[in-house]
JSON list of C-alpha atoms in Angstrom, two decimals:
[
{"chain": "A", "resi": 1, "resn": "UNK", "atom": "CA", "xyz": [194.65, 125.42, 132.69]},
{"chain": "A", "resi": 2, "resn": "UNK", "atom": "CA", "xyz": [191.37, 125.71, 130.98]},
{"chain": "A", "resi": 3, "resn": "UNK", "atom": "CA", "xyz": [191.71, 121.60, 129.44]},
{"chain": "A", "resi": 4, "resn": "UNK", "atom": "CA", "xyz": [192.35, 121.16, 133.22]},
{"chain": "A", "resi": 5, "resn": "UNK", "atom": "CA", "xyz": [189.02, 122.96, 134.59]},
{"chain": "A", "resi": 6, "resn": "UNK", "atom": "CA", "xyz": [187.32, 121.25, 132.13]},
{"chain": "A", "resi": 7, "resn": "UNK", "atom": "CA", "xyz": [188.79, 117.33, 132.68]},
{"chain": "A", "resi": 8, "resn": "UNK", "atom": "CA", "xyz": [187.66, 118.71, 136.56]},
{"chain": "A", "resi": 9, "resn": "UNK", "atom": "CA", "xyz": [184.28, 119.50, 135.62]},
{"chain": "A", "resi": 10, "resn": "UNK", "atom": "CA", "xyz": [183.60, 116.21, 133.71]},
{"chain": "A", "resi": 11, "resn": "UNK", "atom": "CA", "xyz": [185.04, 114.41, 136.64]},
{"chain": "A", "resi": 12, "resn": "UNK", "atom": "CA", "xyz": [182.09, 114.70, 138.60]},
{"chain": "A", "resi": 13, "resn": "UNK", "atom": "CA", "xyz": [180.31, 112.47, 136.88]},
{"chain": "A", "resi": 14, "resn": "UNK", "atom": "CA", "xyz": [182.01, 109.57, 136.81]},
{"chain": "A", "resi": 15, "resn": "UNK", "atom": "CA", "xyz": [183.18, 110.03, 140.40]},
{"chain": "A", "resi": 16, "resn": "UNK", "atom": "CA", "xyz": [179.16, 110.54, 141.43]},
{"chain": "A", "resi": 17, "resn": "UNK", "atom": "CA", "xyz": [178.67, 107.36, 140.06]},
{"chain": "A", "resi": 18, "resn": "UNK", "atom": "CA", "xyz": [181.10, 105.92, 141.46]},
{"chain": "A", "resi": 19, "resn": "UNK", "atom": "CA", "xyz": [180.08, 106.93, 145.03]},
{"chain": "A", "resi": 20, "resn": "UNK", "atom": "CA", "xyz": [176.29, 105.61, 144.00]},
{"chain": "A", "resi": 21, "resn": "UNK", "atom": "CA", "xyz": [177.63, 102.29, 143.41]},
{"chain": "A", "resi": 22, "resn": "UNK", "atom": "CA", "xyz": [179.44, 102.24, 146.67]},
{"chain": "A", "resi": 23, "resn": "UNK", "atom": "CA", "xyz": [176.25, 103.30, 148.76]},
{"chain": "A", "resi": 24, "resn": "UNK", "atom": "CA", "xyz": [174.00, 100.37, 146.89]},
{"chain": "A", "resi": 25, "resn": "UNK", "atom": "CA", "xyz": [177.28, 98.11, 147.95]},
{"chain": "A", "resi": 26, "resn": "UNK", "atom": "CA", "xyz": [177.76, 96.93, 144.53]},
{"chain": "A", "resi": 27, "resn": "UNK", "atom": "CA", "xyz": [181.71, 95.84, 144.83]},
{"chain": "A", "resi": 28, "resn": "UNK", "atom": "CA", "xyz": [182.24, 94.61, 141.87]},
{"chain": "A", "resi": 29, "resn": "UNK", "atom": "CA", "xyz": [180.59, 96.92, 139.65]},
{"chain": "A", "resi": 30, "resn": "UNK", "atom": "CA", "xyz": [182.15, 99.55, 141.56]},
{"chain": "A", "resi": 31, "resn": "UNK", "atom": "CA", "xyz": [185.48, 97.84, 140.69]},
{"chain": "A", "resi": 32, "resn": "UNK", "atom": "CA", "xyz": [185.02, 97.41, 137.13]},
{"chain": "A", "resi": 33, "resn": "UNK", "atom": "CA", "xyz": [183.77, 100.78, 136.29]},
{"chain": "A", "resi": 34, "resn": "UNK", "atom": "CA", "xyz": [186.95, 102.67, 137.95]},
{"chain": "A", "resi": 35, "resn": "UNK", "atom": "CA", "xyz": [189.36, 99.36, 136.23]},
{"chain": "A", "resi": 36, "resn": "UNK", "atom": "CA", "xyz": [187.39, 100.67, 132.69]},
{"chain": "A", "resi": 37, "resn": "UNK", "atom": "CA", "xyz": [188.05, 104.26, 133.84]},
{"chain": "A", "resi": 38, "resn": "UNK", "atom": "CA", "xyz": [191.88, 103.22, 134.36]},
{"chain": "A", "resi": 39, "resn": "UNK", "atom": "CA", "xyz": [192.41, 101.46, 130.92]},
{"chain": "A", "resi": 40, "resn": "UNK", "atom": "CA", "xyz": [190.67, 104.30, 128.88]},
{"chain": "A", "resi": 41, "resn": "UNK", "atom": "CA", "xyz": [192.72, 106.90, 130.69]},
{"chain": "A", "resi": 42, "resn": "UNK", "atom": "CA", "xyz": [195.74, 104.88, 130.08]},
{"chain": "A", "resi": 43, "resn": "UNK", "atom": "CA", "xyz": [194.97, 104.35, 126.74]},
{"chain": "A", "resi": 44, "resn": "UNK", "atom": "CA", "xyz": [194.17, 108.07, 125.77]},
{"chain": "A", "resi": 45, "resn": "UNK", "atom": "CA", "xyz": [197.20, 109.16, 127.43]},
{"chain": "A", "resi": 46, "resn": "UNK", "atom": "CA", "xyz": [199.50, 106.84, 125.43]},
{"chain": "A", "resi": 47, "resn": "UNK", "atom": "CA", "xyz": [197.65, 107.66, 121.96]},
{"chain": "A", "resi": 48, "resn": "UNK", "atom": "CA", "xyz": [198.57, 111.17, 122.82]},
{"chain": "A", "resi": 49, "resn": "UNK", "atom": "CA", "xyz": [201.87, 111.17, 124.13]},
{"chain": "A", "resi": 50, "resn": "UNK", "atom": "CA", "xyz": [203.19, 108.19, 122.65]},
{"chain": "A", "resi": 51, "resn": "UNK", "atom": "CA", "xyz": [201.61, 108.07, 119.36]},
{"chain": "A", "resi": 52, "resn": "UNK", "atom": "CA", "xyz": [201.08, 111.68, 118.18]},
{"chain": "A", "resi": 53, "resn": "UNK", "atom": "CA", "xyz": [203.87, 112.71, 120.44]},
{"chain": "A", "resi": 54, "resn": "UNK", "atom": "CA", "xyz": [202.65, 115.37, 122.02]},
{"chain": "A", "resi": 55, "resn": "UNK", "atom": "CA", "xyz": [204.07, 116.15, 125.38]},
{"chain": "A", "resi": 56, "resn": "UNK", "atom": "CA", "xyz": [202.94, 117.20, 128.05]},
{"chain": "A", "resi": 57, "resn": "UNK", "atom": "CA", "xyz": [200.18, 118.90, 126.96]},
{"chain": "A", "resi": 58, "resn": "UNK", "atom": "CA", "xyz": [199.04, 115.46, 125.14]},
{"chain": "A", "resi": 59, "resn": "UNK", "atom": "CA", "xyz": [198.84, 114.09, 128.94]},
{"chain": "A", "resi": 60, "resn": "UNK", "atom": "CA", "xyz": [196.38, 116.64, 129.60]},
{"chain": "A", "resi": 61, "resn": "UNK", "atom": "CA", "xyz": [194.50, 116.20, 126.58]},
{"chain": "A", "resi": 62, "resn": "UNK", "atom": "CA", "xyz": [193.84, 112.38, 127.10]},
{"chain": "A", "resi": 63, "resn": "UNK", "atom": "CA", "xyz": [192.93, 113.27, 130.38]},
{"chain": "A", "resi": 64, "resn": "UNK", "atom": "CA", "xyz": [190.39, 115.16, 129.11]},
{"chain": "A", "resi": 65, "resn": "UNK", "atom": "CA", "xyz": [189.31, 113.09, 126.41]},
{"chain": "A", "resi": 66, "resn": "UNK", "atom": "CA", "xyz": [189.02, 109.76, 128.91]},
{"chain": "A", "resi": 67, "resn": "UNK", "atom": "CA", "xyz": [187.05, 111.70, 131.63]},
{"chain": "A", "resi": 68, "resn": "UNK", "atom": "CA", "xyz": [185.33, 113.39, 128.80]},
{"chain": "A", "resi": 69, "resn": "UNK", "atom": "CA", "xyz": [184.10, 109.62, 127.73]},
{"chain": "A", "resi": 70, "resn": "UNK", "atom": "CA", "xyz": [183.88, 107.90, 131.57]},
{"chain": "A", "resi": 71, "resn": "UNK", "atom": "CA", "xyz": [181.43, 111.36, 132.17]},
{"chain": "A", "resi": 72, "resn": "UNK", "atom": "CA", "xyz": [179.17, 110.48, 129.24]},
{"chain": "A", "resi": 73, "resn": "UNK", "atom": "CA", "xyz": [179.29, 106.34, 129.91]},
{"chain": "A", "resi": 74, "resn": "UNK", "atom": "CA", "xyz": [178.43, 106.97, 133.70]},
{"chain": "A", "resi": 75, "resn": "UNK", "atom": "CA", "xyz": [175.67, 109.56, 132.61]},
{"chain": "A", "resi": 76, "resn": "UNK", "atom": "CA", "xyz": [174.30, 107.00, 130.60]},
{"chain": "A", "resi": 77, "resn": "UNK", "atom": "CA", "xyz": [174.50, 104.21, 133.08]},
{"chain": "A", "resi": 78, "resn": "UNK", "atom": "CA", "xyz": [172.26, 106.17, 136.26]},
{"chain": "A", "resi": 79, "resn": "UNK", "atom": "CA", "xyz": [170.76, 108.54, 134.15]},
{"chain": "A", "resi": 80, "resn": "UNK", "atom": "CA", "xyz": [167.20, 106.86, 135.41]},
{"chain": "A", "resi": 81, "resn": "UNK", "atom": "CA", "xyz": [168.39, 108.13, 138.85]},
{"chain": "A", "resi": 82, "resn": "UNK", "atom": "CA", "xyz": [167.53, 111.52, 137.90]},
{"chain": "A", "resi": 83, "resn": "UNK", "atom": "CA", "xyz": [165.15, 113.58, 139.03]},
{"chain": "A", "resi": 84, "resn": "UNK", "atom": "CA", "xyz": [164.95, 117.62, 137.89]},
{"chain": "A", "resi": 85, "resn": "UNK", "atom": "CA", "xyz": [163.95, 119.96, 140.78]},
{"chain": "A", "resi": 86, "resn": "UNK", "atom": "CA", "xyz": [164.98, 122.74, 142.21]},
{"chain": "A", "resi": 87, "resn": "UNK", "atom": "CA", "xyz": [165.34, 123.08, 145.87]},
{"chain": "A", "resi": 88, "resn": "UNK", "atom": "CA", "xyz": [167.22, 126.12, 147.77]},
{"chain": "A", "resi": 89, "resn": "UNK", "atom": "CA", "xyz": [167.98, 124.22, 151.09]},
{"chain": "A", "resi": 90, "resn": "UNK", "atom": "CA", "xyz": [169.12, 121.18, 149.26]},
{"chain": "A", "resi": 91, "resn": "UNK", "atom": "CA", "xyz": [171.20, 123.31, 147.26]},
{"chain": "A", "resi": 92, "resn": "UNK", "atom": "CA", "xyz": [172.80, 124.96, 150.40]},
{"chain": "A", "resi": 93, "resn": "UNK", "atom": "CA", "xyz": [173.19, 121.54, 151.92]},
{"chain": "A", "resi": 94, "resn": "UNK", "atom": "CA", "xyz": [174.85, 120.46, 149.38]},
{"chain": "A", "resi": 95, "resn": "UNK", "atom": "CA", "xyz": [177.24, 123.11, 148.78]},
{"chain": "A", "resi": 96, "resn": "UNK", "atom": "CA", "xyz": [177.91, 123.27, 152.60]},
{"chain": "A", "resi": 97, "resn": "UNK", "atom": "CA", "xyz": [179.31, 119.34, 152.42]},
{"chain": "A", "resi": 98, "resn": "UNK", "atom": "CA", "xyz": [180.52, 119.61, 148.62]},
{"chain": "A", "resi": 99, "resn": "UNK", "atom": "CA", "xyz": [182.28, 122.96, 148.28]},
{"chain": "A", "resi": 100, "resn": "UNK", "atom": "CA", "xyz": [185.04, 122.03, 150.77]},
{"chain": "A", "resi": 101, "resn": "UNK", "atom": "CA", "xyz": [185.31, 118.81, 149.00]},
{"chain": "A", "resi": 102, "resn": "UNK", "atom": "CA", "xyz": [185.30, 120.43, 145.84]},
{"chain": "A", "resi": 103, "resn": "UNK", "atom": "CA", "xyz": [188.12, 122.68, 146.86]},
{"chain": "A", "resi": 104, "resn": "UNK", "atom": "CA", "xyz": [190.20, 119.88, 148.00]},
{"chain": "A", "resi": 105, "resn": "UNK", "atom": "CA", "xyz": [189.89, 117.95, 144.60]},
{"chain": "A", "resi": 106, "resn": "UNK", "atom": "CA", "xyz": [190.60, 120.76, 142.78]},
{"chain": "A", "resi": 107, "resn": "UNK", "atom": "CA", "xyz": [193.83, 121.37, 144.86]},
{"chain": "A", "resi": 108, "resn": "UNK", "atom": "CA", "xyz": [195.01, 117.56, 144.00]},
{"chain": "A", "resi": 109, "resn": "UNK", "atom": "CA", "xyz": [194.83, 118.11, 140.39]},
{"chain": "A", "resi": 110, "resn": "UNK", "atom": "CA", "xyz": [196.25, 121.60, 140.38]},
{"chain": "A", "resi": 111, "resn": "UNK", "atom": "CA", "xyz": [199.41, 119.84, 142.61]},
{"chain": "A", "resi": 112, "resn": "UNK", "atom": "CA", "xyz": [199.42, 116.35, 140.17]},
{"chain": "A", "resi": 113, "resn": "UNK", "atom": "CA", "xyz": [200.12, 118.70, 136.83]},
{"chain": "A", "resi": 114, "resn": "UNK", "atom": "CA", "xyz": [202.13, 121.54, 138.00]},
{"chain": "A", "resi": 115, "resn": "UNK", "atom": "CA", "xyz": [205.13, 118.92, 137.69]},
{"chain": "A", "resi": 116, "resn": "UNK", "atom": "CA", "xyz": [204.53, 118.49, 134.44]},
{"chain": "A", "resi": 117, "resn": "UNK", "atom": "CA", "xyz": [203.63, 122.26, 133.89]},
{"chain": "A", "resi": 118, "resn": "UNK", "atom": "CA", "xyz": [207.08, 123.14, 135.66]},
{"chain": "A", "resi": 119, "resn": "UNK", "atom": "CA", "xyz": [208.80, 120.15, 133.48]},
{"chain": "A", "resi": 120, "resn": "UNK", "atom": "CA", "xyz": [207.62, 121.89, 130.39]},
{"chain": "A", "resi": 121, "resn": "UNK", "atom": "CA", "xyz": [209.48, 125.00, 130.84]},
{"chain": "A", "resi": 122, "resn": "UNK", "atom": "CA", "xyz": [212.60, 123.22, 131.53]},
{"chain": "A", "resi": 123, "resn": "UNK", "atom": "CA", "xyz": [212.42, 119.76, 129.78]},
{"chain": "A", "resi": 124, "resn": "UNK", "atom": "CA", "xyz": [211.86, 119.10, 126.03]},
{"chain": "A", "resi": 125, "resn": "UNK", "atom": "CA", "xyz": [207.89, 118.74, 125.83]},
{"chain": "A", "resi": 126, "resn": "UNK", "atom": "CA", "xyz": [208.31, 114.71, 124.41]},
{"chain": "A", "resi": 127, "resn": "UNK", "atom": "CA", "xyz": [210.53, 114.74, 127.99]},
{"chain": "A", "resi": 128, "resn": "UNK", "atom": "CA", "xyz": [207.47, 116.31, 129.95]},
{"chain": "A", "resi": 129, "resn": "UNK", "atom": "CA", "xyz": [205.40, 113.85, 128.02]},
{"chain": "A", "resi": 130, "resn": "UNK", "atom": "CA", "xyz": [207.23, 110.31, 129.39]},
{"chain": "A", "resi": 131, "resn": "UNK", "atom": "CA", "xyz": [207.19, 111.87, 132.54]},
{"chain": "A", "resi": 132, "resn": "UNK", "atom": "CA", "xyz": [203.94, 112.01, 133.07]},
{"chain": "A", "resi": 133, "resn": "UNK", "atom": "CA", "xyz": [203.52, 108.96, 131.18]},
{"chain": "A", "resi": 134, "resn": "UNK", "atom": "CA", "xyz": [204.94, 106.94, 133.54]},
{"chain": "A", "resi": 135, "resn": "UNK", "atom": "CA", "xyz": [203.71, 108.74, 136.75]},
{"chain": "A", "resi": 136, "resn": "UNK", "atom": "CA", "xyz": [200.12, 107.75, 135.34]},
{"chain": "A", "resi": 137, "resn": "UNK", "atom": "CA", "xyz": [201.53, 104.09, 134.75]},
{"chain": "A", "resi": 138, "resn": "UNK", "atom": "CA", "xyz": [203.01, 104.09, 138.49]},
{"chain": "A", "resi": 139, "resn": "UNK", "atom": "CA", "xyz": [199.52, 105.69, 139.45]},
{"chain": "A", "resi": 140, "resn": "UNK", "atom": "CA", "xyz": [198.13, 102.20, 138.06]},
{"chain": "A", "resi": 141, "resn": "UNK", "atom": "CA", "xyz": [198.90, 100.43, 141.57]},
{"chain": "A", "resi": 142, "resn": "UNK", "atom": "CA", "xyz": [197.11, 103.39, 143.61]},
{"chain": "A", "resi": 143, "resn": "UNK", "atom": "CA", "xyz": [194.17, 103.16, 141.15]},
{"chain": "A", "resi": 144, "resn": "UNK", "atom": "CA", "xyz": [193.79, 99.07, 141.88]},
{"chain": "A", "resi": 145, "resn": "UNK", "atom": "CA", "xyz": [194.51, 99.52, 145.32]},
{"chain": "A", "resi": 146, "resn": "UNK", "atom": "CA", "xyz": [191.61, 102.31, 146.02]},
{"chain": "A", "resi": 147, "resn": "UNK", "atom": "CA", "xyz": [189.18, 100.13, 143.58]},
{"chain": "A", "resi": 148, "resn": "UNK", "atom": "CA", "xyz": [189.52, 97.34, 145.41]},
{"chain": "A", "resi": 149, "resn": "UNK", "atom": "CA", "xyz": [189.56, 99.84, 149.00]},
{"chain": "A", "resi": 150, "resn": "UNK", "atom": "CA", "xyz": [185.98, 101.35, 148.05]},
{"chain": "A", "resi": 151, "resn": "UNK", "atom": "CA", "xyz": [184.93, 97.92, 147.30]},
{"chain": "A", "resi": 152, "resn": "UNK", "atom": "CA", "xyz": [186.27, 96.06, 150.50]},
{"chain": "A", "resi": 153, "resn": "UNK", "atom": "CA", "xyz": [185.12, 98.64, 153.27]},
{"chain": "A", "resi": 154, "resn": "UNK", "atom": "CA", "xyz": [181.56, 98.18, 152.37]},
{"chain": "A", "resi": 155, "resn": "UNK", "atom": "CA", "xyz": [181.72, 94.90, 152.04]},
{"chain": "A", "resi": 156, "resn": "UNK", "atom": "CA", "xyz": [183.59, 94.40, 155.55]},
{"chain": "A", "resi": 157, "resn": "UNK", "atom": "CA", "xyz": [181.61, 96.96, 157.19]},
{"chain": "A", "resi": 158, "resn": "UNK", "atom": "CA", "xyz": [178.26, 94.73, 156.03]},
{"chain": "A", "resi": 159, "resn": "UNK", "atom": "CA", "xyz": [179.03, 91.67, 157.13]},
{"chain": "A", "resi": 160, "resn": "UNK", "atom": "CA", "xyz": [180.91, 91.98, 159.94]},
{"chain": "A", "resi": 161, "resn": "UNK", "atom": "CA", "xyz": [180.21, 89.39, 162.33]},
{"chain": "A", "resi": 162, "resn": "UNK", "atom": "CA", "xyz": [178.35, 87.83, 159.92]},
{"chain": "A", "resi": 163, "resn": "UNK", "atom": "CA", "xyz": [180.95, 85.82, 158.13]},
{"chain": "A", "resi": 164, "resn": "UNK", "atom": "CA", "xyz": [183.87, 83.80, 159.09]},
{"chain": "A", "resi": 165, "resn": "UNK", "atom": "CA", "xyz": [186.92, 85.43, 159.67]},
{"chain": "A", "resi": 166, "resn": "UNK", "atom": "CA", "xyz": [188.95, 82.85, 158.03]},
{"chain": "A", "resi": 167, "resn": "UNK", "atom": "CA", "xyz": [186.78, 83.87, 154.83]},
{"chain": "A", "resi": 168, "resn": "UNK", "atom": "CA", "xyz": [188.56, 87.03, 155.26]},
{"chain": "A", "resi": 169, "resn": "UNK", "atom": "CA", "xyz": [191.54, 86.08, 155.59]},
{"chain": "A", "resi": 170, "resn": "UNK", "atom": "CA", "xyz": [191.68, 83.62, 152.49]},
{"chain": "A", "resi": 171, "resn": "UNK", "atom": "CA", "xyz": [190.03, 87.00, 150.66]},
{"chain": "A", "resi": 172, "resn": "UNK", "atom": "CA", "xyz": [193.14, 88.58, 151.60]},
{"chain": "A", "resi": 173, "resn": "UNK", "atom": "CA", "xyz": [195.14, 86.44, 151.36]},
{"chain": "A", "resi": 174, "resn": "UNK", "atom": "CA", "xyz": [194.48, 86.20, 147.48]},
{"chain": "A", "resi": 175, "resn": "UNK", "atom": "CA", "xyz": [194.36, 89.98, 147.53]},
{"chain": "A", "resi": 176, "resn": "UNK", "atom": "CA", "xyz": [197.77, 90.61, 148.36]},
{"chain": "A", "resi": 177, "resn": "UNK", "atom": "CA", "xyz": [199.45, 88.15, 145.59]},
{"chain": "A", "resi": 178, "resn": "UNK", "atom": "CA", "xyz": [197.48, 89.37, 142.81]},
{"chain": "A", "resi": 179, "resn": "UNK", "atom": "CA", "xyz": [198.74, 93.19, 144.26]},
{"chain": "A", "resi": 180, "resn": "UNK", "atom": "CA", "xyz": [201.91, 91.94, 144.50]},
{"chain": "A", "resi": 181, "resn": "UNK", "atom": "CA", "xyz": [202.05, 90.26, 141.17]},
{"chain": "A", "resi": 182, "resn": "UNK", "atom": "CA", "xyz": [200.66, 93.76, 139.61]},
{"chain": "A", "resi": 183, "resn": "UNK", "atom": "CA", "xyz": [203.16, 95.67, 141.47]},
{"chain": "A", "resi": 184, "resn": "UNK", "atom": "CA", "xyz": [206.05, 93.32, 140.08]},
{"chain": "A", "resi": 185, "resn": "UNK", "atom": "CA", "xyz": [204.70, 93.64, 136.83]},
{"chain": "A", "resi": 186, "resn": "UNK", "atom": "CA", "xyz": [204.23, 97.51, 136.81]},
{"chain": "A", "resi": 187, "resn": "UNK", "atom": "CA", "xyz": [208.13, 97.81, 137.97]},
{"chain": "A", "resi": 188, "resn": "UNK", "atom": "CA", "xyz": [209.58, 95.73, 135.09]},
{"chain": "A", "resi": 189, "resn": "UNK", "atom": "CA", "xyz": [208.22, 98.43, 133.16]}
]
């Protein structure tokens, strides 16, 4: 639980970021900074489970470790957006919008690793360990899909009635067979 509070707590960083990027509309940086997020979380994930074979508990470990390293990357990258003050009302506005957010995220990851928890007790932990393995490799698809989501709505949203709808239409057009190309690729596997 406490690896788990922890991956939570570095998770608002890169996620912050993430949501600056989508207010200054920049798409593709958006897109490529949760893509990097994906691979490294991937990556640790396999190293743990895979490699040193540890379970379940290695799933939650390279989750730590990648959000761990997306938190200090995406601290680096708008750390000149800082500015230290400290301001009661903003504070309270803040929590008043965030907490129930906060809440909510908090409930997803309790709900995504209590399968694996629940495996543990009943499953050898190298068992637990594919599990989750392959939920996160499954999890690839909604990753690409919401990259490309929180990149397209702005985008849309911008220049609506500004552009040519067939331009659209080729955009998705494209969109769907590389999705569906992913998606055929991901279920081999």
């Amino acid at each position: 639980i406490r690896l788990t509070l922890w991956t939570s707590l570095f998770f608002v960083f890169p996620s912050t970021f993430v949501i600056l990027l989508q207010i200054q509309e920049k798409s593709v940086k958006t897109v490529l900074f949760q893509l990097f997020q994906a691979i490294i979380m991937l990556g640790t994930i396999l190293y743990f489970v895979v490699y040193l074979r540890a379970g379940a508990l290695g799933q939650i470990q390279g989750r730590l470790l990648a959000t761990l390293f997306a938190a200090i990357i995406a601290l680096f990258l708008f750390s000149g957006y800082f500015k230290f003050s400290f301001d009661f009302k903003i504070i309270y506005s803040a929590l008043k919008f965030g907490l129930p957010t906060s809440i909510h995220s908090l409930s997803w990851w309790i709900l995504s690793l209590s399968s694996r928890l629940i495996l543990q007790k009943y499953v050898p932990l190298s068992e637990a360990g594919l599990y989750s393995l392959g939920q996160n490799i499954g999890m690839g698809m909604e990753i690409i899909l919401s990259s490309f989501n929180k990149a397209w709505v702005p985008l849309l949203y911008s220049t609506a009635g500004t552009e040519k709808p067939e331009t659209f239409a080729r955009l998705t057009k494209y969109y769907m067979a590389v999705i569906t190309l992913i998606a055929f690729t991901l279920s081999v596997y």
